[in-house]
Short mmCIF file of C-alpha atoms in Angstrom, two decimals:
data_model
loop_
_atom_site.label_atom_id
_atom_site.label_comp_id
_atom_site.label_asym_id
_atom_site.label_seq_id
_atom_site.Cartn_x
_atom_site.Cartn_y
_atom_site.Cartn_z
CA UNK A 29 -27.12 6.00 2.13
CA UNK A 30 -24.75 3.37 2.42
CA UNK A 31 -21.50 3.93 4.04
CA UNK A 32 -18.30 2.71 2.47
CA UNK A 33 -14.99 2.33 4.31
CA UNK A 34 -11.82 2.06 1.99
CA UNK A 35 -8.84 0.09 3.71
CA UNK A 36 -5.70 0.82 2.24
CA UNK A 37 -2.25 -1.74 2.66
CA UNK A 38 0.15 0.85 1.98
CA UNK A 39 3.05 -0.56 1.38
CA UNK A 40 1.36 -2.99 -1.26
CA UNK A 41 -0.59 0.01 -2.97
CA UNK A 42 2.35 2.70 -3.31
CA UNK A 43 4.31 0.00 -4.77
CA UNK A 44 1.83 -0.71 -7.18
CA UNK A 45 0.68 2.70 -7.83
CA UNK A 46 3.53 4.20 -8.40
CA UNK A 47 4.07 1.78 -10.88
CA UNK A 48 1.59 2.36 -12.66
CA UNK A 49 1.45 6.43 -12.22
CA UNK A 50 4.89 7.56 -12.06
CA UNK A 51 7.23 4.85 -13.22
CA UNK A 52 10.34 7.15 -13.69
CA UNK A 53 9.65 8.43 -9.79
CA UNK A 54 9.74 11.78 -10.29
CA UNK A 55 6.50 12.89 -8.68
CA UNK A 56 6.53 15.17 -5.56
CA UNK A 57 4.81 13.71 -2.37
CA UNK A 58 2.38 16.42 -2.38
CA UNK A 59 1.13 15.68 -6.19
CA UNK A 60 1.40 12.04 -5.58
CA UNK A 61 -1.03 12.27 -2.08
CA UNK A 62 -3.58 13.59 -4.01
CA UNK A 63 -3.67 11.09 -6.70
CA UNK A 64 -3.46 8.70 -4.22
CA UNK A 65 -7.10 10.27 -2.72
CA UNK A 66 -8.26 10.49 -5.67
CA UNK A 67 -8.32 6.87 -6.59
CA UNK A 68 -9.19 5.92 -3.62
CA UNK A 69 -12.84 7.89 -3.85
CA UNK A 70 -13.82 6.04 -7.36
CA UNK A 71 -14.69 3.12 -5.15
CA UNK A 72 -17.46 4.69 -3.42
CA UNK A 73 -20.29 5.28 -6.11
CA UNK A 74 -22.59 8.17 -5.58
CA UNK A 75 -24.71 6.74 -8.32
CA UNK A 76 -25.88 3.84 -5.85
CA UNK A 77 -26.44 5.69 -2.96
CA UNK A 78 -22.90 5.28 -1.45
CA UNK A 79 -21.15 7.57 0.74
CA UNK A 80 -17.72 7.69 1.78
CA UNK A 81 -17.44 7.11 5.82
CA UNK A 82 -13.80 6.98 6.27
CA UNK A 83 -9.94 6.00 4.27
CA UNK A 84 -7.94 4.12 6.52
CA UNK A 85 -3.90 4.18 5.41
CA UNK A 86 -1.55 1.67 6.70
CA UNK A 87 2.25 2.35 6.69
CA UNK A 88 4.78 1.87 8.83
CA UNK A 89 6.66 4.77 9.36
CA UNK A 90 10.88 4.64 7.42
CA UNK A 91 14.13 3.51 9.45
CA UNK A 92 16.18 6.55 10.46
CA UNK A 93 19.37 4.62 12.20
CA UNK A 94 22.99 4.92 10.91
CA UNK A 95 24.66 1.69 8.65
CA UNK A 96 27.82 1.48 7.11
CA UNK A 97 26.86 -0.36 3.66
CA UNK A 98 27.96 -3.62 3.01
CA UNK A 99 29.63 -3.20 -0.34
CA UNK A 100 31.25 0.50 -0.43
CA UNK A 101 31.80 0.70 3.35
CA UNK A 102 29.71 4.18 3.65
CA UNK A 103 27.81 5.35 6.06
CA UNK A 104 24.38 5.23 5.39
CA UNK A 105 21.97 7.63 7.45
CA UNK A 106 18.81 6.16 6.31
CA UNK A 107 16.72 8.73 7.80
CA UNK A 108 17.79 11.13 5.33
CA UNK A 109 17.94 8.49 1.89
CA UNK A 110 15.61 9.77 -0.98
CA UNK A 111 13.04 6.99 -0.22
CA UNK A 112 12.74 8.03 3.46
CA UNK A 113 12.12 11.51 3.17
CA UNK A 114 9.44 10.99 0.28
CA UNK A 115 7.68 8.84 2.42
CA UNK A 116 7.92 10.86 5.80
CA UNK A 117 6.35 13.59 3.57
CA UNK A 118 3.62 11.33 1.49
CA UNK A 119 2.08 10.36 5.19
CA UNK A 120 1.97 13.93 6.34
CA UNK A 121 0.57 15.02 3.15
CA UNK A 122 -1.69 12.37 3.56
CA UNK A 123 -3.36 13.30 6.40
CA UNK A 124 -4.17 16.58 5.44
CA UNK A 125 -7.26 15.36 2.84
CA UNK A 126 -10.98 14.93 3.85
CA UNK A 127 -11.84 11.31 5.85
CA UNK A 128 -8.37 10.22 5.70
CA UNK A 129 -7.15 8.27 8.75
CA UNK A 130 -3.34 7.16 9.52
CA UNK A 131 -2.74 3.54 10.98
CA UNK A 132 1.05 3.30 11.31
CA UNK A 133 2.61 -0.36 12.55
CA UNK A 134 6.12 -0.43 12.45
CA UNK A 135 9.53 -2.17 10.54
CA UNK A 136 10.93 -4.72 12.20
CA UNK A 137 14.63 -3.57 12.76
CA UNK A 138 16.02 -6.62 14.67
CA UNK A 139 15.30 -8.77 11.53
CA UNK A 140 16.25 -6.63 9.21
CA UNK A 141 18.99 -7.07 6.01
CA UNK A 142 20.64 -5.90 3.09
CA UNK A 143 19.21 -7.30 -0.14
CA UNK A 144 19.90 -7.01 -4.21
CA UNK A 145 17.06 -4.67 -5.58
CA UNK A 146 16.96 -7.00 -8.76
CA UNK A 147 15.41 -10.83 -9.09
CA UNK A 148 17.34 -11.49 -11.79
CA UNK A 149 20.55 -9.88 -10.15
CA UNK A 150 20.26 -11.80 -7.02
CA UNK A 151 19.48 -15.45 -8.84
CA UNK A 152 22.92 -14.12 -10.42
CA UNK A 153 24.30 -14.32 -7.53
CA UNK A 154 22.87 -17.33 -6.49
CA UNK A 155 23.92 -19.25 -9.96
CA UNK A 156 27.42 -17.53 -9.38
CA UNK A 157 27.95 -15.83 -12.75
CA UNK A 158 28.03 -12.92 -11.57
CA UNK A 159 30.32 -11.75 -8.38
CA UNK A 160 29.57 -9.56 -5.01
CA UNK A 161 32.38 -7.45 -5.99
CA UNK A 162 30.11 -6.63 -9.42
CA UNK A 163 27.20 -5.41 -7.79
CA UNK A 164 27.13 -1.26 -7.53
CA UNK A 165 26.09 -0.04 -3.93
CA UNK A 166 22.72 1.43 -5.72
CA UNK A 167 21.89 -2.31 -6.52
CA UNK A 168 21.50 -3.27 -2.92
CA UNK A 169 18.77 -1.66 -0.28
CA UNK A 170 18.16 -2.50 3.14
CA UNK A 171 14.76 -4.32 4.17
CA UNK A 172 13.03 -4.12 7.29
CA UNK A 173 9.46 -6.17 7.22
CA UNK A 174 6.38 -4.82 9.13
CA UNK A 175 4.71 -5.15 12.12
CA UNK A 176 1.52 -4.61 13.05
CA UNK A 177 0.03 -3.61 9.97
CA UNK A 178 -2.02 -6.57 9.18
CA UNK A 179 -3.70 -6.73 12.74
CA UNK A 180 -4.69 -3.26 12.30
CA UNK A 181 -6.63 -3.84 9.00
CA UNK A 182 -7.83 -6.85 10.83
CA UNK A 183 -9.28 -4.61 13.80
CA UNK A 184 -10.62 -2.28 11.79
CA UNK A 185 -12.64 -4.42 9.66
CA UNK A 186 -14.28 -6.14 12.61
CA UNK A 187 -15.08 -2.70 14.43
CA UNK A 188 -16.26 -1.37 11.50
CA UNK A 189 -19.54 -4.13 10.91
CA UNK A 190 -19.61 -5.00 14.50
CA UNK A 191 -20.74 -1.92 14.86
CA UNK A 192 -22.69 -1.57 12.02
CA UNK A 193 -20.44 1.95 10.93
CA UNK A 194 -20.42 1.04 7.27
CA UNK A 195 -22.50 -1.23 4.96
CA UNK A 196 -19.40 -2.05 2.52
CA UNK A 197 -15.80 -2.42 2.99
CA UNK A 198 -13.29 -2.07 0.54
CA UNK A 199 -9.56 -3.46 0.79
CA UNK A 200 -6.62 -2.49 -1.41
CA UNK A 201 -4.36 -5.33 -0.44
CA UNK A 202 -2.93 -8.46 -2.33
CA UNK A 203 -2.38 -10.21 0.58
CA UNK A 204 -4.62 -13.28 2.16
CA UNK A 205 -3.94 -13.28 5.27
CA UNK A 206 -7.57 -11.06 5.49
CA UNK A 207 -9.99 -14.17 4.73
CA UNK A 208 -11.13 -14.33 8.44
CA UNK A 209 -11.72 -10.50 8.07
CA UNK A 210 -13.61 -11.12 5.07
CA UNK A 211 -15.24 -14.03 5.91
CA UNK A 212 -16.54 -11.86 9.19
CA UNK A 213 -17.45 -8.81 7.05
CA UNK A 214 -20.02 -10.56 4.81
CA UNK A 215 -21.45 -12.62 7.73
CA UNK A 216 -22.19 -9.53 9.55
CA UNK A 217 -23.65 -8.43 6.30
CA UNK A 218 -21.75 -6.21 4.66
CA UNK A 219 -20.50 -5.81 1.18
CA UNK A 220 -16.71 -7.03 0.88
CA UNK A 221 -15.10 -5.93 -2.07
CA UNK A 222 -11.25 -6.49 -2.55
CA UNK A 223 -8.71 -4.17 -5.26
CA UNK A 224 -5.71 -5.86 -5.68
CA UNK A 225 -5.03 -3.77 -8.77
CA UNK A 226 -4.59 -6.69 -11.35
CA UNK A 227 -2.24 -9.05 -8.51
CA UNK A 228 -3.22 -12.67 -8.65
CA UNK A 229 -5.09 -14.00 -5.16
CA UNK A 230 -5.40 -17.27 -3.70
CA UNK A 231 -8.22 -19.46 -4.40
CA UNK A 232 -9.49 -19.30 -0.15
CA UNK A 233 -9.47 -15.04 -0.80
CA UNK A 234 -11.37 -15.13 -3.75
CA UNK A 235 -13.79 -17.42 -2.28
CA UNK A 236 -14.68 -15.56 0.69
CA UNK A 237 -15.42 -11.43 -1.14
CA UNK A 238 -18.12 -9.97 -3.01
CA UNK A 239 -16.47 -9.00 -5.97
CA UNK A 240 -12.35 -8.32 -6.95
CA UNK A 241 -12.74 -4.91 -8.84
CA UNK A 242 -9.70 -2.55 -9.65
CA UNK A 243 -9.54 1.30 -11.23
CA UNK A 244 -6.08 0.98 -11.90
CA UNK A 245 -6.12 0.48 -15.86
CA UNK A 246 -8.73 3.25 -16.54
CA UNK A 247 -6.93 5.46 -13.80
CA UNK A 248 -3.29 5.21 -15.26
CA UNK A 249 -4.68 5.71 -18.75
CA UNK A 250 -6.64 8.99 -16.88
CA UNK A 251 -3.07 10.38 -15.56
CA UNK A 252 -1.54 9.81 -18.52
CA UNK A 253 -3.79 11.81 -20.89
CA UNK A 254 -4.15 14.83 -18.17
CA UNK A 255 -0.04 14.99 -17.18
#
């Protein structure tokens, strides 16, 4: 059998997936974990002999400090936002299904900043026909960036064909910072496949994986008939 790892960037695929799944956000965490598992498992194909030896997650877990907002002036417990709670409970719900493992980096507080929710709002802004005073407090969210994450999926991958654990790695991730990862993978010999669900890549990623395959399409069109 082959083994097949599945390396999930989390913040890049619940974006993304959600999306695609449950545009209006009205999904529970609970329904929304186990989609979430479930796409994940159509990349391991029992029809070619593969079997699934492990899903690594990466998230970094949500800000819970007190801020007074910048526009209204209220104070914003950020622990206890919509956003925060739904994704303290996705992670724990998470955990719960078969060959699922956790790797939590975390946001990087001392850089982080309020920002305009909308592109087109913010160049706005930027163009000045529009003024501060005009933007609602539900326009504006504050950003922390992660840590850690990256190096993690970076680890992992060289552990996992070091050691010869699995014989095909699969990353959901738009980002190419993971060519040396890549590049590692397949000279060790294993099968690098990469799902950035229908995001462009750079020219140096696509050069250095097997093949760029997504579910999403077929997936979303799945959901949709069965909700």
């Amino acid at each position: 059998m082959k083994k097949v790892a599945v390396l999930v960037d989390g913040d890049f695929f619940l974006r993304t997936f959600t999306r695609a799944i449950d545009p209006e956000r009205s999904m529970d965490s609970g329904t929304m974990a186990k989609l979430m598992w479930r796409y994940w498992v159509c990349h391991v194909d029992k029809k070619q002999h593969e079997e699934l030896h492990r899903i690594y997650f990466y998230d970094c877990p949500p800000l819970t400090k007190k801020i007074h907002h910048p526009t209204s002036g209220d104070f914003v417990d950020l622990g206890s936002t919509p956003i925060a709670k739904f994704r303290s409970e996705l992670h724990q719900n998470l955990i719960k299904f078969p060959f699922v493992a956790r790797r939590m980096g975390f946001l990087d507080e001392g850089n982080a900043r309020w920002v305009v929710r909308s592109n087109d709002l913010h160049k706005k802004l930027i163009k000045g026909s529009i003024a501060a005073s005009e933007i609602s407090p539900d326009q504006i969210t504050y950003h922390a960036g992660q840590k850690g994450v990256d190096m993690k999926i970076g680890l992992d991958i060289a552990t996992l064909v070091l050691k010869d654990q699995v014989q095909k790695i699969v990353l959901i991730s738009g980002d190419s910072d993971f060519v040396p990862a890549a590049k590692l993978a397949r000279t060790e010999g294993a099968h690098f496949v990469l799902d950035a669900m229908n995001a462009s890549i750079r020219d140096d990623l696509a050069e250095h994986i097997d093949q760029l395959r997504t579910h999403i399409k077929w997936f979303s069109e799945k959901h949709a008939e069965t909700a």
